[in-house]
Amino acid sequence: AAFGHLDHRTLSTAAEEPALLFSAVKSTQFTTEPTFVTESKDFPVFRQLNPDGTLVEGAELPFSLEEGVKMYETMLRSQVYDDICMASQRQGRISFYCTNTGEEATAVGTAAALADDDMIWPHYRELGMFLWRGLTAQEMCDANIGNEGNLAQGRNLPVHYC
């Protein structure tokens, strides 16, 4: 291969400098302590999980197991709603829908970390935030169909929940 002499994780030769952890990010090491960097230099990437999904040594869950189960259930519900709504859009039953595929954990985790009275401004790809905050399946369907139950009263596009 034309680039066979290069480390597969970096665009520099392996002999010149350490391999980057991620493409285009100046990071060559992980850390279990959060670090804030104010200049462009090699900085450690904060990590709490090992590649096998176990916690790194010394790390503790920032939530209870019950909260973790609730977060997981919310992520799954988001996926199920996505499947139903996307199929409905493809069948012409609703005019517009954007899925949340791959973004479930980000939306749910962020909403779960905030206090219930913290202001959030989620967008259409953050269904998990809306679900975490109590959006019901009926309210979601009303908004996507655009019926009289739509909280926006037809003044917004589908998938923009109020």
Short mmCIF file of N, CA and C in Angstrom, two decimals:
data_model
loop_
_atom_site.label_atom_id
_atom_site.label_comp_id
_atom_site.label_asym_id
_atom_site.label_seq_id
_atom_site.Cartn_x
_atom_site.Cartn_y
_atom_site.Cartn_z
N ALA A 1 0.84 -1.19 0.00
CA ALA A 1 0.00 0.00 0.00
C ALA A 1 0.88 1.24 0.00
N ALA A 2 0.35 2.30 -0.58
CA ALA A 2 1.12 3.53 -0.70
C ALA A 2 1.51 4.11 0.66
N PHE A 3 0.69 3.90 1.68
CA PHE A 3 0.98 4.44 3.00
C PHE A 3 1.28 3.33 3.99
N GLY A 4 1.81 2.22 3.57
CA GLY A 4 2.09 1.09 4.43
C GLY A 4 3.08 1.39 5.54
N HIS A 5 3.94 2.38 5.34
CA HIS A 5 4.92 2.73 6.36
C HIS A 5 4.34 3.60 7.46
N LEU A 6 3.07 4.05 7.33
CA LEU A 6 2.46 4.91 8.33
C LEU A 6 1.67 4.11 9.35
N ASP A 7 1.70 4.59 10.58
CA ASP A 7 0.85 4.00 11.63
C ASP A 7 -0.59 4.18 11.18
N HIS A 8 -1.44 3.18 11.35
CA HIS A 8 -2.82 3.24 10.87
C HIS A 8 -3.68 4.26 11.60
N ARG A 9 -3.20 4.82 12.72
CA ARG A 9 -4.01 5.79 13.47
C ARG A 9 -3.51 7.22 13.34
N THR A 10 -2.53 7.48 12.52
CA THR A 10 -1.99 8.83 12.40
C THR A 10 -1.44 9.04 11.00
N LEU A 11 -1.27 10.28 10.62
CA LEU A 11 -0.72 10.59 9.31
C LEU A 11 0.79 10.81 9.37
N SER A 12 1.39 10.66 10.55
CA SER A 12 2.85 10.76 10.66
C SER A 12 3.41 9.36 10.80
N THR A 13 4.69 9.23 10.53
CA THR A 13 5.29 7.91 10.65
C THR A 13 5.36 7.52 12.11
N ALA A 14 5.22 6.25 12.38
CA ALA A 14 5.24 5.75 13.76
C ALA A 14 6.56 6.05 14.44
N ALA A 15 7.64 6.13 13.70
CA ALA A 15 8.95 6.37 14.29
C ALA A 15 9.14 7.83 14.71
N GLU A 16 8.40 8.77 14.09
CA GLU A 16 8.58 10.18 14.37
C GLU A 16 7.91 10.65 15.65
N GLU A 17 6.69 10.20 15.91
CA GLU A 17 5.94 10.66 17.08
C GLU A 17 4.95 9.59 17.50
N PRO A 18 4.42 9.69 18.74
CA PRO A 18 3.45 8.69 19.20
C PRO A 18 2.18 8.71 18.35
N ALA A 19 1.52 7.57 18.30
CA ALA A 19 0.29 7.46 17.52
C ALA A 19 -0.82 8.27 18.16
N LEU A 20 -1.59 8.96 17.33
CA LEU A 20 -2.73 9.72 17.83
C LEU A 20 -3.86 8.76 18.18
N LEU A 21 -4.64 9.12 19.21
CA LEU A 21 -5.78 8.30 19.60
C LEU A 21 -6.91 8.44 18.61
N PHE A 22 -7.09 9.65 18.08
CA PHE A 22 -8.17 9.94 17.15
C PHE A 22 -7.61 10.80 16.02
N SER A 23 -8.15 10.63 14.84
CA SER A 23 -7.71 11.41 13.70
C SER A 23 -7.95 12.90 13.94
N ALA A 24 -6.99 13.72 13.61
CA ALA A 24 -7.07 15.18 13.67
C ALA A 24 -7.20 15.75 15.09
N VAL A 25 -6.89 14.97 16.11
CA VAL A 25 -6.92 15.44 17.49
C VAL A 25 -5.55 15.19 18.09
N LYS A 26 -4.96 16.23 18.67
CA LYS A 26 -3.62 16.09 19.23
C LYS A 26 -3.67 15.41 20.58
N SER A 27 -3.93 14.13 20.59
CA SER A 27 -4.01 13.35 21.82
C SER A 27 -3.31 12.02 21.61
N THR A 28 -2.44 11.70 22.54
CA THR A 28 -1.74 10.42 22.47
C THR A 28 -1.92 9.58 23.72
N GLN A 29 -2.72 10.08 24.69
CA GLN A 29 -2.88 9.35 25.94
C GLN A 29 -4.27 9.57 26.52
N PHE A 30 -4.70 8.64 27.34
CA PHE A 30 -5.95 8.75 28.08
C PHE A 30 -5.63 9.13 29.53
N THR A 31 -6.64 9.69 30.22
CA THR A 31 -6.50 10.00 31.63
C THR A 31 -7.84 9.75 32.32
N THR A 32 -7.79 9.51 33.62
CA THR A 32 -9.02 9.34 34.39
C THR A 32 -9.35 10.61 35.17
N GLU A 33 -8.55 11.66 35.00
CA GLU A 33 -8.78 12.94 35.64
C GLU A 33 -9.14 13.97 34.57
N PRO A 34 -10.24 14.71 34.74
CA PRO A 34 -10.57 15.73 33.73
C PRO A 34 -9.50 16.83 33.71
N THR A 35 -9.10 17.21 32.53
CA THR A 35 -8.07 18.22 32.35
C THR A 35 -8.58 19.25 31.34
N PHE A 36 -8.45 20.53 31.66
CA PHE A 36 -8.83 21.59 30.73
C PHE A 36 -7.58 22.17 30.13
N VAL A 37 -7.52 22.22 28.82
CA VAL A 37 -6.35 22.69 28.09
C VAL A 37 -6.70 23.99 27.40
N THR A 38 -5.83 24.97 27.52
CA THR A 38 -6.09 26.28 26.91
C THR A 38 -5.18 26.56 25.72
N GLU A 39 -4.31 25.65 25.39
CA GLU A 39 -3.44 25.86 24.25
C GLU A 39 -3.40 24.60 23.41
N SER A 40 -3.02 24.74 22.18
CA SER A 40 -2.98 23.62 21.26
C SER A 40 -1.71 22.81 21.49
N LYS A 41 -1.85 21.73 22.21
CA LYS A 41 -0.73 20.84 22.47
C LYS A 41 -1.30 19.45 22.71
N ASP A 42 -0.44 18.49 22.89
CA ASP A 42 -0.91 17.14 23.20
C ASP A 42 -1.66 17.19 24.52
N PHE A 43 -2.89 16.76 24.51
CA PHE A 43 -3.67 16.78 25.75
C PHE A 43 -4.27 15.40 25.97
N PRO A 44 -4.44 15.02 27.23
CA PRO A 44 -5.01 13.70 27.52
C PRO A 44 -6.52 13.69 27.30
N VAL A 45 -7.03 12.55 26.86
CA VAL A 45 -8.47 12.36 26.65
C VAL A 45 -9.06 11.72 27.90
N PHE A 46 -10.05 12.38 28.48
CA PHE A 46 -10.72 11.87 29.68
C PHE A 46 -11.52 10.62 29.33
N ARG A 47 -11.28 9.56 30.08
CA ARG A 47 -11.96 8.28 29.81
C ARG A 47 -12.36 7.63 31.12
N GLN A 48 -13.59 7.15 31.18
CA GLN A 48 -14.11 6.46 32.35
C GLN A 48 -14.35 4.98 32.09
N LEU A 49 -14.41 4.57 30.81
CA LEU A 49 -14.65 3.17 30.47
C LEU A 49 -13.49 2.60 29.68
N ASN A 50 -13.19 1.35 29.96
CA ASN A 50 -12.22 0.61 29.17
C ASN A 50 -12.90 0.17 27.88
N PRO A 51 -12.13 -0.21 26.88
CA PRO A 51 -12.74 -0.66 25.62
C PRO A 51 -13.75 -1.81 25.79
N ASP A 52 -13.60 -2.60 26.84
CA ASP A 52 -14.52 -3.73 27.06
C ASP A 52 -15.79 -3.32 27.82
N GLY A 53 -15.93 -2.01 28.13
CA GLY A 53 -17.13 -1.52 28.80
C GLY A 53 -17.05 -1.49 30.32
N THR A 54 -15.97 -1.96 30.90
CA THR A 54 -15.81 -1.91 32.36
C THR A 54 -15.26 -0.55 32.76
N LEU A 55 -15.54 -0.14 33.98
CA LEU A 55 -15.01 1.13 34.47
C LEU A 55 -13.50 1.06 34.63
N VAL A 56 -12.81 2.16 34.31
CA VAL A 56 -11.37 2.20 34.53
C VAL A 56 -11.13 2.19 36.04
N GLU A 57 -9.96 1.76 36.44
CA GLU A 57 -9.65 1.67 37.86
C GLU A 57 -9.81 3.03 38.53
N GLY A 58 -10.53 3.06 39.65
CA GLY A 58 -10.76 4.27 40.40
C GLY A 58 -12.00 5.06 39.99
N ALA A 59 -12.61 4.70 38.87
CA ALA A 59 -13.81 5.42 38.42
C ALA A 59 -15.05 4.89 39.13
N GLU A 60 -16.00 5.78 39.35
CA GLU A 60 -17.27 5.40 39.96
C GLU A 60 -18.41 5.88 39.07
N LEU A 61 -19.49 5.12 39.05
CA LEU A 61 -20.66 5.55 38.28
C LEU A 61 -21.19 6.87 38.84
N PRO A 62 -21.50 7.83 37.96
CA PRO A 62 -22.03 9.11 38.44
C PRO A 62 -23.54 9.07 38.67
N PHE A 63 -24.12 7.88 38.58
CA PHE A 63 -25.56 7.71 38.77
C PHE A 63 -25.82 6.34 39.35
N SER A 64 -27.02 6.14 39.89
CA SER A 64 -27.37 4.84 40.45
C SER A 64 -27.69 3.85 39.33
N LEU A 65 -27.71 2.59 39.66
CA LEU A 65 -28.08 1.58 38.67
C LEU A 65 -29.51 1.79 38.19
N GLU A 66 -30.41 2.21 39.10
CA GLU A 66 -31.80 2.47 38.72
C GLU A 66 -31.87 3.62 37.70
N GLU A 67 -31.08 4.67 37.93
CA GLU A 67 -31.04 5.78 36.97
C GLU A 67 -30.48 5.31 35.63
N GLY A 68 -29.48 4.44 35.69
CA GLY A 68 -28.90 3.89 34.46
C GLY A 68 -29.92 3.10 33.67
N VAL A 69 -30.74 2.31 34.37
CA VAL A 69 -31.79 1.54 33.69
C VAL A 69 -32.81 2.49 33.07
N LYS A 70 -33.19 3.54 33.79
CA LYS A 70 -34.15 4.52 33.26
C LYS A 70 -33.58 5.20 32.01
N MET A 71 -32.30 5.54 32.04
CA MET A 71 -31.66 6.16 30.87
C MET A 71 -31.68 5.19 29.68
N TYR A 72 -31.35 3.93 29.95
CA TYR A 72 -31.32 2.94 28.87
C TYR A 72 -32.72 2.74 28.30
N GLU A 73 -33.72 2.66 29.16
CA GLU A 73 -35.10 2.49 28.68
C GLU A 73 -35.53 3.68 27.83
N THR A 74 -35.12 4.87 28.22
CA THR A 74 -35.46 6.07 27.44
C THR A 74 -34.78 6.04 26.08
N MET A 75 -33.52 5.59 26.03
CA MET A 75 -32.82 5.47 24.76
C MET A 75 -33.51 4.45 23.85
N LEU A 76 -33.93 3.33 24.43
CA LEU A 76 -34.64 2.32 23.64
C LEU A 76 -35.98 2.84 23.12
N ARG A 77 -36.71 3.56 23.98
CA ARG A 77 -37.99 4.12 23.57
C ARG A 77 -37.78 5.10 22.41
N SER A 78 -36.71 5.87 22.47
CA SER A 78 -36.38 6.80 21.39
C SER A 78 -36.18 6.05 20.08
N GLN A 79 -35.49 4.92 20.13
CA GLN A 79 -35.25 4.13 18.92
C GLN A 79 -36.55 3.55 18.36
N VAL A 80 -37.41 3.07 19.25
CA VAL A 80 -38.69 2.50 18.80
C VAL A 80 -39.55 3.59 18.16
N TYR A 81 -39.63 4.76 18.81
CA TYR A 81 -40.40 5.87 18.24
C TYR A 81 -39.83 6.28 16.89
N ASP A 82 -38.50 6.31 16.79
CA ASP A 82 -37.87 6.61 15.51
C ASP A 82 -38.31 5.65 14.42
N ASP A 83 -38.28 4.36 14.72
CA ASP A 83 -38.68 3.36 13.72
C ASP A 83 -40.11 3.57 13.26
N ILE A 84 -41.00 3.82 14.19
CA ILE A 84 -42.42 4.01 13.86
C ILE A 84 -42.61 5.29 13.04
N CYS A 85 -42.01 6.37 13.49
CA CYS A 85 -42.19 7.65 12.79
C CYS A 85 -41.51 7.66 11.43
N MET A 86 -40.34 7.06 11.32
CA MET A 86 -39.67 7.03 10.02
C MET A 86 -40.47 6.19 9.04
N ALA A 87 -41.01 5.06 9.49
CA ALA A 87 -41.86 4.23 8.62
C ALA A 87 -43.11 5.02 8.21
N SER A 88 -43.68 5.78 9.14
CA SER A 88 -44.86 6.60 8.83
C SER A 88 -44.53 7.66 7.79
N GLN A 89 -43.35 8.26 7.90
CA GLN A 89 -42.96 9.28 6.92
C GLN A 89 -42.75 8.65 5.56
N ARG A 90 -42.12 7.50 5.50
CA ARG A 90 -41.89 6.81 4.22
C ARG A 90 -43.20 6.34 3.58
N GLN A 91 -44.21 6.10 4.39
CA GLN A 91 -45.53 5.69 3.88
C GLN A 91 -46.38 6.89 3.50
N GLY A 92 -45.90 8.11 3.75
CA GLY A 92 -46.66 9.30 3.42
C GLY A 92 -47.67 9.70 4.48
N ARG A 93 -47.62 9.08 5.65
CA ARG A 93 -48.57 9.39 6.71
C ARG A 93 -48.21 10.67 7.47
N ILE A 94 -46.91 10.99 7.53
CA ILE A 94 -46.46 12.27 8.07
C ILE A 94 -45.52 12.88 7.04
N SER A 95 -45.40 14.20 7.06
CA SER A 95 -44.66 14.88 5.99
C SER A 95 -43.15 14.91 6.18
N PHE A 96 -42.69 14.84 7.42
CA PHE A 96 -41.28 15.09 7.69
C PHE A 96 -40.88 14.38 8.97
N TYR A 97 -39.70 13.77 8.98
CA TYR A 97 -39.18 13.19 10.22
C TYR A 97 -37.68 13.05 10.12
N CYS A 98 -36.98 13.36 11.20
CA CYS A 98 -35.53 13.17 11.32
C CYS A 98 -35.28 12.21 12.46
N THR A 99 -34.51 11.18 12.20
CA THR A 99 -34.23 10.19 13.24
C THR A 99 -33.16 10.70 14.20
N ASN A 100 -33.03 9.99 15.30
CA ASN A 100 -32.05 10.30 16.34
C ASN A 100 -30.96 9.24 16.40
N THR A 101 -30.89 8.42 15.39
CA THR A 101 -29.98 7.28 15.37
C THR A 101 -28.55 7.70 15.69
N GLY A 102 -27.98 7.05 16.70
CA GLY A 102 -26.62 7.32 17.10
C GLY A 102 -26.46 8.46 18.08
N GLU A 103 -27.54 9.18 18.37
CA GLU A 103 -27.46 10.32 19.27
C GLU A 103 -28.26 10.11 20.55
N GLU A 104 -28.77 8.91 20.74
CA GLU A 104 -29.64 8.64 21.89
C GLU A 104 -28.92 8.88 23.21
N ALA A 105 -27.73 8.35 23.36
CA ALA A 105 -27.01 8.46 24.64
C ALA A 105 -26.63 9.90 24.95
N THR A 106 -26.25 10.65 23.94
CA THR A 106 -25.87 12.05 24.16
C THR A 106 -27.05 12.85 24.68
N ALA A 107 -28.21 12.69 24.05
CA ALA A 107 -29.40 13.45 24.46
C ALA A 107 -29.89 13.03 25.85
N VAL A 108 -30.02 11.73 26.06
CA VAL A 108 -30.53 11.25 27.34
C VAL A 108 -29.53 11.53 28.46
N GLY A 109 -28.27 11.27 28.23
CA GLY A 109 -27.25 11.51 29.25
C GLY A 109 -27.17 12.97 29.65
N THR A 110 -27.26 13.85 28.68
CA THR A 110 -27.22 15.29 28.98
C THR A 110 -28.43 15.69 29.80
N ALA A 111 -29.62 15.27 29.38
CA ALA A 111 -30.84 15.63 30.11
C ALA A 111 -30.82 15.05 31.52
N ALA A 112 -30.31 13.83 31.66
CA ALA A 112 -30.27 13.19 32.98
C ALA A 112 -29.30 13.88 33.92
N ALA A 113 -28.25 14.47 33.37
CA ALA A 113 -27.24 15.14 34.20
C ALA A 113 -27.71 16.51 34.69
N LEU A 114 -28.70 17.07 34.04
CA LEU A 114 -29.19 18.40 34.42
C LEU A 114 -30.30 18.30 35.45
N ALA A 115 -30.50 19.37 36.19
CA ALA A 115 -31.61 19.43 37.14
C ALA A 115 -32.92 19.57 36.36
N ASP A 116 -34.00 19.12 36.94
CA ASP A 116 -35.30 19.18 36.27
C ASP A 116 -35.72 20.59 35.90
N ASP A 117 -35.26 21.58 36.66
CA ASP A 117 -35.65 22.96 36.36
C ASP A 117 -34.60 23.71 35.52
N ASP A 118 -33.54 23.01 35.07
CA ASP A 118 -32.57 23.63 34.16
C ASP A 118 -33.22 23.80 32.79
N MET A 119 -32.99 24.94 32.17
CA MET A 119 -33.54 25.22 30.85
C MET A 119 -32.76 24.43 29.80
N ILE A 120 -33.48 23.79 28.89
CA ILE A 120 -32.84 23.10 27.76
C ILE A 120 -33.51 23.57 26.48
N TRP A 121 -32.76 23.53 25.39
CA TRP A 121 -33.28 23.90 24.08
C TRP A 121 -32.93 22.79 23.09
N PRO A 122 -33.53 21.61 23.27
CA PRO A 122 -33.21 20.51 22.36
C PRO A 122 -33.76 20.76 20.96
N HIS A 123 -33.15 20.12 20.00
CA HIS A 123 -33.64 20.24 18.62
C HIS A 123 -34.18 18.88 18.17
N TYR A 124 -34.54 18.77 16.92
CA TYR A 124 -35.25 17.59 16.44
C TYR A 124 -34.46 16.29 16.54
N ARG A 125 -33.18 16.31 16.63
CA ARG A 125 -32.40 15.07 16.77
C ARG A 125 -32.09 14.74 18.23
N GLU A 126 -32.78 15.35 19.14
CA GLU A 126 -32.57 15.10 20.57
C GLU A 126 -33.86 14.65 21.23
N LEU A 127 -34.52 13.69 20.60
CA LEU A 127 -35.78 13.16 21.13
C LEU A 127 -35.60 12.65 22.55
N GLY A 128 -34.44 12.08 22.87
CA GLY A 128 -34.18 11.56 24.20
C GLY A 128 -34.33 12.62 25.29
N MET A 129 -33.95 13.86 25.00
CA MET A 129 -34.12 14.94 25.98
C MET A 129 -35.60 15.20 26.23
N PHE A 130 -36.37 15.25 25.15
CA PHE A 130 -37.81 15.48 25.30
C PHE A 130 -38.45 14.34 26.08
N LEU A 131 -38.07 13.10 25.77
CA LEU A 131 -38.63 11.94 26.47
C LEU A 131 -38.24 11.96 27.94
N TRP A 132 -36.99 12.30 28.23
CA TRP A 132 -36.52 12.36 29.61
C TRP A 132 -37.32 13.39 30.40
N ARG A 133 -37.67 14.48 29.74
CA ARG A 133 -38.41 15.55 30.39
C ARG A 133 -39.93 15.32 30.37
N GLY A 134 -40.37 14.17 29.82
CA GLY A 134 -41.78 13.83 29.95
C GLY A 134 -42.64 13.88 28.71
N LEU A 135 -42.07 14.13 27.54
CA LEU A 135 -42.86 14.10 26.32
C LEU A 135 -43.50 12.72 26.18
N THR A 136 -44.79 12.68 25.95
CA THR A 136 -45.49 11.40 25.82
C THR A 136 -45.53 10.96 24.37
N ALA A 137 -45.82 9.70 24.16
CA ALA A 137 -45.97 9.17 22.80
C ALA A 137 -47.10 9.90 22.08
N GLN A 138 -48.18 10.20 22.79
CA GLN A 138 -49.31 10.91 22.18
C GLN A 138 -48.90 12.31 21.72
N GLU A 139 -48.18 13.04 22.58
CA GLU A 139 -47.73 14.38 22.21
C GLU A 139 -46.78 14.35 21.02
N MET A 140 -45.94 13.33 20.97
CA MET A 140 -45.01 13.18 19.86
C MET A 140 -45.77 12.92 18.57
N CYS A 141 -46.73 12.01 18.63
CA CYS A 141 -47.53 11.70 17.43
C CYS A 141 -48.35 12.91 16.99
N ASP A 142 -48.96 13.62 17.94
CA ASP A 142 -49.75 14.81 17.60
C ASP A 142 -48.89 15.83 16.86
N ALA A 143 -47.66 16.04 17.33
CA ALA A 143 -46.77 17.01 16.71
C ALA A 143 -46.36 16.57 15.30
N ASN A 144 -46.12 15.28 15.12
CA ASN A 144 -45.67 14.80 13.81
C ASN A 144 -46.81 14.70 12.80
N ILE A 145 -47.99 14.39 13.28
CA ILE A 145 -49.15 14.33 12.38
C ILE A 145 -49.68 15.73 12.10
N GLY A 146 -49.57 16.60 13.09
CA GLY A 146 -50.07 17.96 12.94
C GLY A 146 -51.57 18.06 13.19
N ASN A 147 -52.07 17.25 14.10
CA ASN A 147 -53.51 17.26 14.39
C ASN A 147 -53.84 18.31 15.46
N GLU A 148 -55.08 18.33 15.90
CA GLU A 148 -55.52 19.33 16.87
C GLU A 148 -54.86 19.20 18.24
N GLY A 149 -54.28 18.04 18.52
CA GLY A 149 -53.58 17.85 19.79
C GLY A 149 -52.16 18.40 19.79
N ASN A 150 -51.68 18.85 18.64
CA ASN A 150 -50.33 19.39 18.51
C ASN A 150 -50.18 20.63 19.39
N LEU A 151 -49.26 20.59 20.34
CA LEU A 151 -49.06 21.70 21.27
C LEU A 151 -48.68 23.00 20.56
N ALA A 152 -48.06 22.91 19.37
CA ALA A 152 -47.67 24.10 18.62
C ALA A 152 -48.83 24.64 17.78
N GLN A 153 -49.95 23.94 17.78
CA GLN A 153 -51.14 24.37 17.04
C GLN A 153 -50.83 24.61 15.56
N GLY A 154 -49.95 23.77 15.00
CA GLY A 154 -49.64 23.86 13.58
C GLY A 154 -48.69 24.98 13.20
N ARG A 155 -48.09 25.64 14.18
CA ARG A 155 -47.19 26.76 13.89
C ARG A 155 -45.73 26.34 13.85
N ASN A 156 -45.47 25.06 13.72
CA ASN A 156 -44.10 24.57 13.70
C ASN A 156 -44.04 23.35 12.80
N LEU A 157 -42.86 23.04 12.33
CA LEU A 157 -42.65 21.83 11.54
C LEU A 157 -42.81 20.60 12.42
N PRO A 158 -43.13 19.46 11.82
CA PRO A 158 -43.09 18.22 12.59
C PRO A 158 -41.70 18.01 13.20
N VAL A 159 -41.60 17.28 14.25
CA VAL A 159 -40.37 16.93 14.96
C VAL A 159 -39.82 18.09 15.79
N HIS A 160 -40.46 19.22 15.77
CA HIS A 160 -40.07 20.36 16.62
C HIS A 160 -41.08 20.41 17.76
N TYR A 161 -40.80 19.65 18.80
CA TYR A 161 -41.75 19.49 19.89
C TYR A 161 -41.73 20.69 20.82
N CYS A 162 -42.89 21.03 21.35
CA CYS A 162 -42.99 22.16 22.29
C CYS A 162 -42.90 21.66 23.71
#
